[in-house]
Amino acid sequence: MKYRTLPHGGETVSVIGLGSGSLTGTEEELTEVIAAAIEQGINYFDMAPSVKAPFFAYAKAFEGRRERVITQMHFGAIYKSGEYGWTRDLDEIKSQFEWQLKLLHTDYTDMGFIHCIDDRDDLDQVMKAGLWEYMKALKEEGKIRHLGFSSHNPDIARRILDTGLIDMMMFSINPAYDYQEGEYAIGEAAERAALYRQCERMGVGISVMKPFAGGQLLDAKTSIFQKALTHEQCFQYVLDRPAVLTVLPGVRNMQDLQTALHYVTAAPEEKDYSIIGGFTPQDADGICVYCNHCQPCPEGLNVGLINKYYDLALAGDKMAAGHYRKLPIKADACIRCGHCQIRCPFHVKQEQRMAEIAAYFISENKE
């Protein structure tokens, strides 16, 4: 395993970590996967699964190994029903955190993250309704060793970084979201690149979610490059971004774990992602790449983020629907004014997409 150093604190972090959103199987099987990850040198674990079950496996796998692992716990992810839920209710958050500490037989988490914060109203609530003060108090007590947050939104990320209290950020990075080449500064690429550089300047590490764009990049039929990328290419791309310490692929089982670990011993040519250099905007004609060239929407829709959550949901991301539902303005607010379609460089029929997305999440919610 290869390791990188957290600037604020000095902990060494494995470049391949473990996301828990896709873990499936019996408790024994989950425990074996997590224990195997530790024995293979993985030491960074994201604690926001899509169901409650992996927590019990983490407890067993971490037993006798607590000092060998770095935990990334999310303040706002709850599991009262056994399924993932999102909340800003402070009492529920406190209860969830104390439950996790007790289950894992520990008195601290290495990383305490504001969970999935993507819009300004949510940021205001976090900062004014007690959650941020609670987390800062836990940091003073030693129950949180490093403060952080997870987000998909560069603007919100910069605002939280401006507190000067952040040591680690979890962000969605992959070549589909970031793509930029020469005169084609596609979408938010420059803004995102500036965010990574800001983190590097401030000594804030980045843990990366969505390295495969919800699996889309691994399939030629769904990749915006019209060619499948490999796990190794996606990992290398992510790890080449400024400030990135670790990438957190969601593994389902032991086979997925071994696939992820292959990166460590892969030859340089296996990691070469220069294939994306031949991509031009014309290659993505009709496909939303979340660039937000369509902004500003007269009705305030974040068209790129709405499309992103929809595509992730279709690709099997169980949390994407929850993220979509907490958007302040959703797809059904589209008034079909045509503004976005006129501005879209990839000729995406966004009016049709908004209707399709609204219908999908209404149907998904009923189920």
XYZ file of N, CA and C in Angstrom, residues 193-317:
375
model
N -10.913 22.818 -10.192
C -9.458 22.772 -10.074
C -8.962 23.805 -9.072
N -9.581 24.980 -9.067
C -9.201 26.020 -8.112
C -9.496 25.577 -6.686
N -10.595 24.842 -6.497
C -10.940 24.339 -5.169
C -9.871 23.377 -4.662
N -9.433 22.461 -5.513
C -8.406 21.501 -5.096
C -7.112 22.233 -4.737
N -6.782 23.240 -5.526
C -5.557 24.000 -5.238
C -5.696 24.772 -3.923
N -6.902 25.288 -3.657
C -7.131 25.983 -2.393
C -6.927 25.034 -1.220
N -7.453 23.815 -1.335
C -7.260 22.819 -0.276
C -5.773 22.557 -0.054
N -5.050 22.430 -1.134
C -3.613 22.167 -1.013
C -2.912 23.318 -0.308
N -3.265 24.554 -0.667
C -2.650 25.718 -0.024
C -2.967 25.768 1.463
N -4.200 25.380 1.828
C -4.639 25.459 3.215
C -4.246 24.241 4.040
N -3.658 23.226 3.403
C -3.302 22.014 4.120
C -4.484 21.124 4.430
N -5.532 21.241 3.627
C -6.732 20.413 3.800
C -6.641 19.213 2.861
N -6.758 18.019 3.415
C -6.735 16.819 2.592
C -8.099 16.552 1.976
N -8.111 15.796 0.893
C -9.360 15.422 0.220
C -9.471 13.905 0.170
N -10.617 13.395 0.628
C -10.977 12.003 0.390
C -12.018 12.011 -0.719
N -11.910 11.091 -1.646
C -12.684 11.175 -2.887
C -13.773 10.119 -2.965
N -15.003 10.593 -3.213
C -16.125 9.707 -3.510
C -16.423 9.774 -5.005
N -17.190 8.834 -5.493
C -17.641 8.781 -6.885
C -16.482 8.756 -7.892
N -15.417 7.962 -7.667
C -14.297 7.971 -8.613
C -14.653 7.418 -9.982
N -15.753 6.641 -10.065
C -16.174 6.067 -11.351
C -17.445 6.720 -11.883
N -17.843 7.850 -11.285
C -19.096 8.522 -11.665
C -20.275 7.560 -11.549
N -20.365 6.892 -10.407
C -21.451 5.953 -10.189
C -21.379 4.733 -11.098
N -20.170 4.378 -11.545
C -19.978 3.234 -12.431
C -20.056 3.572 -13.907
N -20.478 4.776 -14.241
C -20.657 5.138 -15.643
C -19.360 5.075 -16.438
N -18.254 5.472 -15.826
C -16.986 5.518 -16.563
C -16.431 4.138 -16.864
N -16.910 3.121 -16.169
C -16.400 1.761 -16.364
C -17.094 1.030 -17.499
N -18.086 1.669 -18.109
C -18.886 1.057 -19.176
C -18.888 1.972 -20.388
N -18.460 1.442 -21.528
C -18.395 2.252 -22.750
C -19.759 2.814 -23.138
N -20.828 2.115 -22.763
C -22.168 2.559 -23.142
C -22.606 3.793 -22.356
N -22.047 3.992 -21.168
C -22.469 5.120 -20.336
C -21.368 6.157 -20.128
N -20.148 5.833 -20.479
C -19.043 6.771 -20.304
C -19.172 7.938 -21.268
N -18.954 9.158 -20.781
C -19.015 10.322 -21.666
C -17.871 10.306 -22.675
N -16.848 9.482 -22.427
C -15.744 9.361 -23.363
C -16.020 8.333 -24.448
N -17.189 7.678 -24.346
C -17.614 6.639 -25.283
C -16.638 5.467 -25.308
N -15.815 5.395 -24.287
C -14.899 4.277 -24.075
C -14.856 4.026 -22.574
N -14.752 2.761 -22.219
C -14.686 2.425 -20.806
C -13.308 2.745 -20.254
N -13.272 3.348 -19.077
C -12.020 3.509 -18.356
C -11.884 2.356 -17.365
N -10.679 2.096 -16.928
C -10.452 1.048 -15.938
C -10.450 1.638 -14.539
N -10.542 0.764 -13.539
C -10.447 1.218 -12.157
C -9.121 1.938 -11.938
N -8.042 1.372 -12.484
C -6.718 1.940 -12.278
C -6.596 3.333 -12.893
N -7.167 3.528 -14.080
C -7.125 4.843 -14.716
C -7.887 5.877 -13.901
N -9.059 5.486 -13.411
C -9.860 6.412 -12.595
C -9.146 6.751 -11.303
N -8.563 5.745 -10.647
C -7.838 6.001 -9.408
C -6.661 6.943 -9.642
N -5.899 6.693 -10.702
C -4.728 7.522 -10.949
C -5.124 8.960 -11.254
N -6.191 9.115 -12.047
C -6.675 10.464 -12.341
C -6.979 11.212 -11.046
N -7.732 10.556 -10.162
C -8.132 11.182 -8.901
C -6.914 11.508 -8.049
N -5.995 10.562 -7.924
C -4.843 10.742 -7.050
C -3.849 11.759 -7.600
N -4.003 12.126 -8.859
C -3.170 13.177 -9.437
C -3.717 14.580 -9.166
N -4.943 14.678 -8.632
C -5.493 15.995 -8.329
C -4.814 16.566 -7.067
N -4.629 17.890 -7.003
C -4.027 18.506 -5.817
C -4.817 18.187 -4.552
N -4.114 17.960 -3.462
C -4.664 17.784 -2.109
C -5.323 16.431 -1.868
N -5.484 15.601 -2.890
C -6.144 14.309 -2.687
C -5.212 13.368 -1.924
N -5.734 12.813 -0.845
C -4.986 11.854 -0.044
C -5.428 10.422 -0.307
N -6.733 10.229 -0.500
C -7.254 8.870 -0.623
C -8.504 8.843 -1.479
N -8.699 7.739 -2.174
C -9.907 7.534 -2.972
C -10.688 6.390 -2.343
N -12.015 6.566 -2.257
C -12.864 5.639 -1.503
C -13.851 4.918 -2.420
N -13.408 3.893 -3.137
C -14.341 3.157 -3.981
C -15.337 2.383 -3.134
N -16.559 2.305 -3.616
C -17.554 1.490 -2.939
C -17.382 0.041 -3.357
N -17.019 -0.818 -2.428
C -16.858 -2.238 -2.756
C -18.056 -3.013 -2.230
N -18.441 -4.021 -2.998
C -19.579 -4.848 -2.598
C -19.149 -6.100 -1.865
N -17.967 -6.610 -2.226
C -17.551 -7.921 -1.737
C -16.032 -8.062 -1.868
N -15.530 -9.260 -1.577
C -14.091 -9.511 -1.605
C -13.520 -9.323 -3.010
N -14.266 -9.711 -4.026
C -13.782 -9.546 -5.398
C -13.580 -8.074 -5.734
N -14.535 -7.221 -5.345
C -14.399 -5.785 -5.584
C -13.200 -5.218 -4.834
N -12.968 -5.721 -3.617
C -11.827 -5.256 -2.833
C -10.519 -5.578 -3.554
N -10.407 -6.799 -4.050
C -9.186 -7.186 -4.756
C -9.003 -6.383 -6.038
N -10.109 -6.074 -6.705
C -10.028 -5.238 -7.908
C -9.473 -3.862 -7.565
N -9.956 -3.290 -6.477
C -9.470 -1.977 -6.053
C -8.001 -2.031 -5.655
N -7.617 -3.083 -4.942
C -6.247 -3.199 -4.463
C -5.245 -3.421 -5.593
N -5.706 -3.872 -6.741
C -4.796 -4.093 -7.866
C -4.079 -2.809 -8.264
N -4.700 -1.672 -7.979
C -4.070 -0.389 -8.311
C -2.661 -0.302 -7.730
N -2.474 -0.828 -6.525
C -1.205 -0.672 -5.817
C -0.056 -1.319 -6.582
N -0.323 -2.438 -7.237
C 0.737 -3.159 -7.959
C 0.641 -3.009 -9.475
N -0.326 -2.247 -9.944
C -0.513 -2.100 -11.390
C 0.674 -1.390 -12.025
N 0.982 -1.773 -13.253
C 2.067 -1.150 -14.006
C 1.660 0.264 -14.427
N 2.623 1.144 -14.649
C 2.311 2.527 -15.041
C 1.390 2.618 -16.245
N 1.572 1.723 -17.221
C 0.721 1.787 -18.422
C -0.736 1.435 -18.110
N -0.962 0.653 -17.057
C -2.332 0.334 -16.658
C -3.027 1.547 -16.041
N -2.238 2.455 -15.491
C -2.789 3.629 -14.819
C -2.890 4.843 -15.745
N -2.357 4.733 -16.930
C -2.303 5.862 -17.860
C -3.705 6.213 -18.347
N -4.172 7.404 -18.009
C -5.521 7.827 -18.392
C -5.502 8.846 -19.519
N -4.416 8.895 -20.281
C -4.294 9.890 -21.348
C -5.346 9.714 -22.432
N -6.039 8.576 -22.408
C -7.115 8.335 -23.370
C -8.155 9.458 -23.339
N -8.337 10.094 -22.187
C -9.357 11.133 -22.095
C -8.940 12.403 -22.824
N -7.646 12.491 -23.195
C -7.174 13.672 -23.892
C -7.777 13.839 -25.272
N -8.300 12.749 -25.836
C -8.918 12.839 -27.157
C -10.370 13.245 -27.108
N -10.875 13.462 -25.916
C -12.278 13.812 -25.763
C -12.516 15.273 -26.119
N -13.557 15.534 -26.870
C -13.955 16.905 -27.180
C -15.432 17.037 -26.857
N -15.944 18.246 -26.699
C -17.358 18.412 -26.392
C -18.275 17.702 -27.374
N -17.875 17.616 -28.637
C -18.733 16.950 -29.619
C -18.933 15.477 -29.287
N -17.948 14.880 -28.624
C -18.066 13.469 -28.263
C -19.166 13.224 -27.238
N -19.565 14.278 -26.525
C -20.585 14.134 -25.484
C -21.908 14.732 -25.916
N -22.108 14.873 -27.216
C -23.318 15.509 -27.715
C -24.555 14.784 -27.210
N -25.451 15.534 -26.582
C -26.681 14.958 -26.063
C -26.571 14.366 -24.683
N -25.382 14.413 -24.072
C -25.172 13.837 -22.742
C -24.839 14.959 -21.765
N -25.572 15.041 -20.660
C -25.285 16.057 -19.652
C -24.010 15.670 -18.905
N -23.023 16.566 -18.910
C -21.784 16.327 -18.173
C -21.707 17.225 -16.935
N -22.864 17.786 -16.538
C -22.991 18.553 -15.290
C -22.120 19.812 -15.297
N -21.921 20.392 -16.473
C -20.990 21.512 -16.597
C -21.584 22.831 -16.143
N -22.916 22.914 -16.101
C -23.624 24.128 -15.677
C -23.391 25.326 -16.583
N -23.060 25.067 -17.857
C -23.048 26.150 -18.833
C -24.457 26.738 -18.978
N -25.463 25.973 -18.598
C -26.850 26.421 -18.737
C -27.243 27.449 -17.678
N -26.394 27.638 -16.678
C -26.737 28.556 -15.601
C -26.593 30.014 -16.033
N -27.296 30.945 -15.418
C -28.236 30.707 -14.313
C -29.632 30.366 -14.815
N -30.270 29.412 -14.152
C -31.651 29.059 -14.472
C -32.575 30.137 -13.907
N -33.520 30.654 -14.693
C -34.437 31.683 -14.201
C -35.221 31.261 -12.961
N -35.445 29.946 -12.810
C -36.201 29.445 -11.660
C -35.297 28.945 -10.535
N -33.992 29.036 -10.739
C -33.064 28.660 -9.686
C -32.695 27.194 -9.634
N -33.037 26.397 -10.653
C -32.681 24.984 -10.652
C -31.172 24.821 -10.835
N -30.569 23.936 -10.045
C -29.184 23.543 -10.274
C -29.234 22.360 -11.237
N -29.287 22.675 -12.528
C -29.545 21.668 -13.553
C -28.490 20.573 -13.548
N -27.217 20.963 -13.396
C -26.158 19.965 -13.394
C -26.283 18.993 -12.246
N -26.544 19.513 -11.034
C -26.635 18.651 -9.856
C -27.870 17.758 -9.920
N -28.962 18.283 -10.440
C -30.171 17.475 -10.608
C -29.895 16.305 -11.549
N -29.228 16.577 -12.664
C -28.861 15.514 -13.600
C -27.913 14.509 -12.959
N -26.966 15.009 -12.164
C -25.980 14.130 -11.537
C -26.658 13.138 -10.591
N -27.545 13.653 -9.735
C -28.214 12.760 -8.787
C -29.095 11.745 -9.515
N -29.706 12.169 -10.595
C -30.545 11.266 -11.384
C -29.701 10.154 -12.004
N -28.599 10.525 -12.626
C -27.737 9.530 -13.252
C -27.163 8.569 -12.224
N -26.790 9.083 -11.053
C -26.269 8.215 -9.997
C -27.348 7.259 -9.497
N -28.574 7.751 -9.376
C -29.676 6.892 -8.933
C -29.915 5.768 -9.939
N -29.892 6.107 -11.220
C -30.085 5.092 -12.262
C -28.962 4.061 -12.243
N -27.757 4.511 -11.841
C -26.606 3.607 -11.809
C -26.574 2.765 -10.537
N -27.565 2.965 -9.645
C -27.665 2.115 -8.461
C -27.202 2.734 -7.167
N -26.884 4.036 -7.168
C -26.475 4.709 -5.942
C -27.710 4.936 -5.069
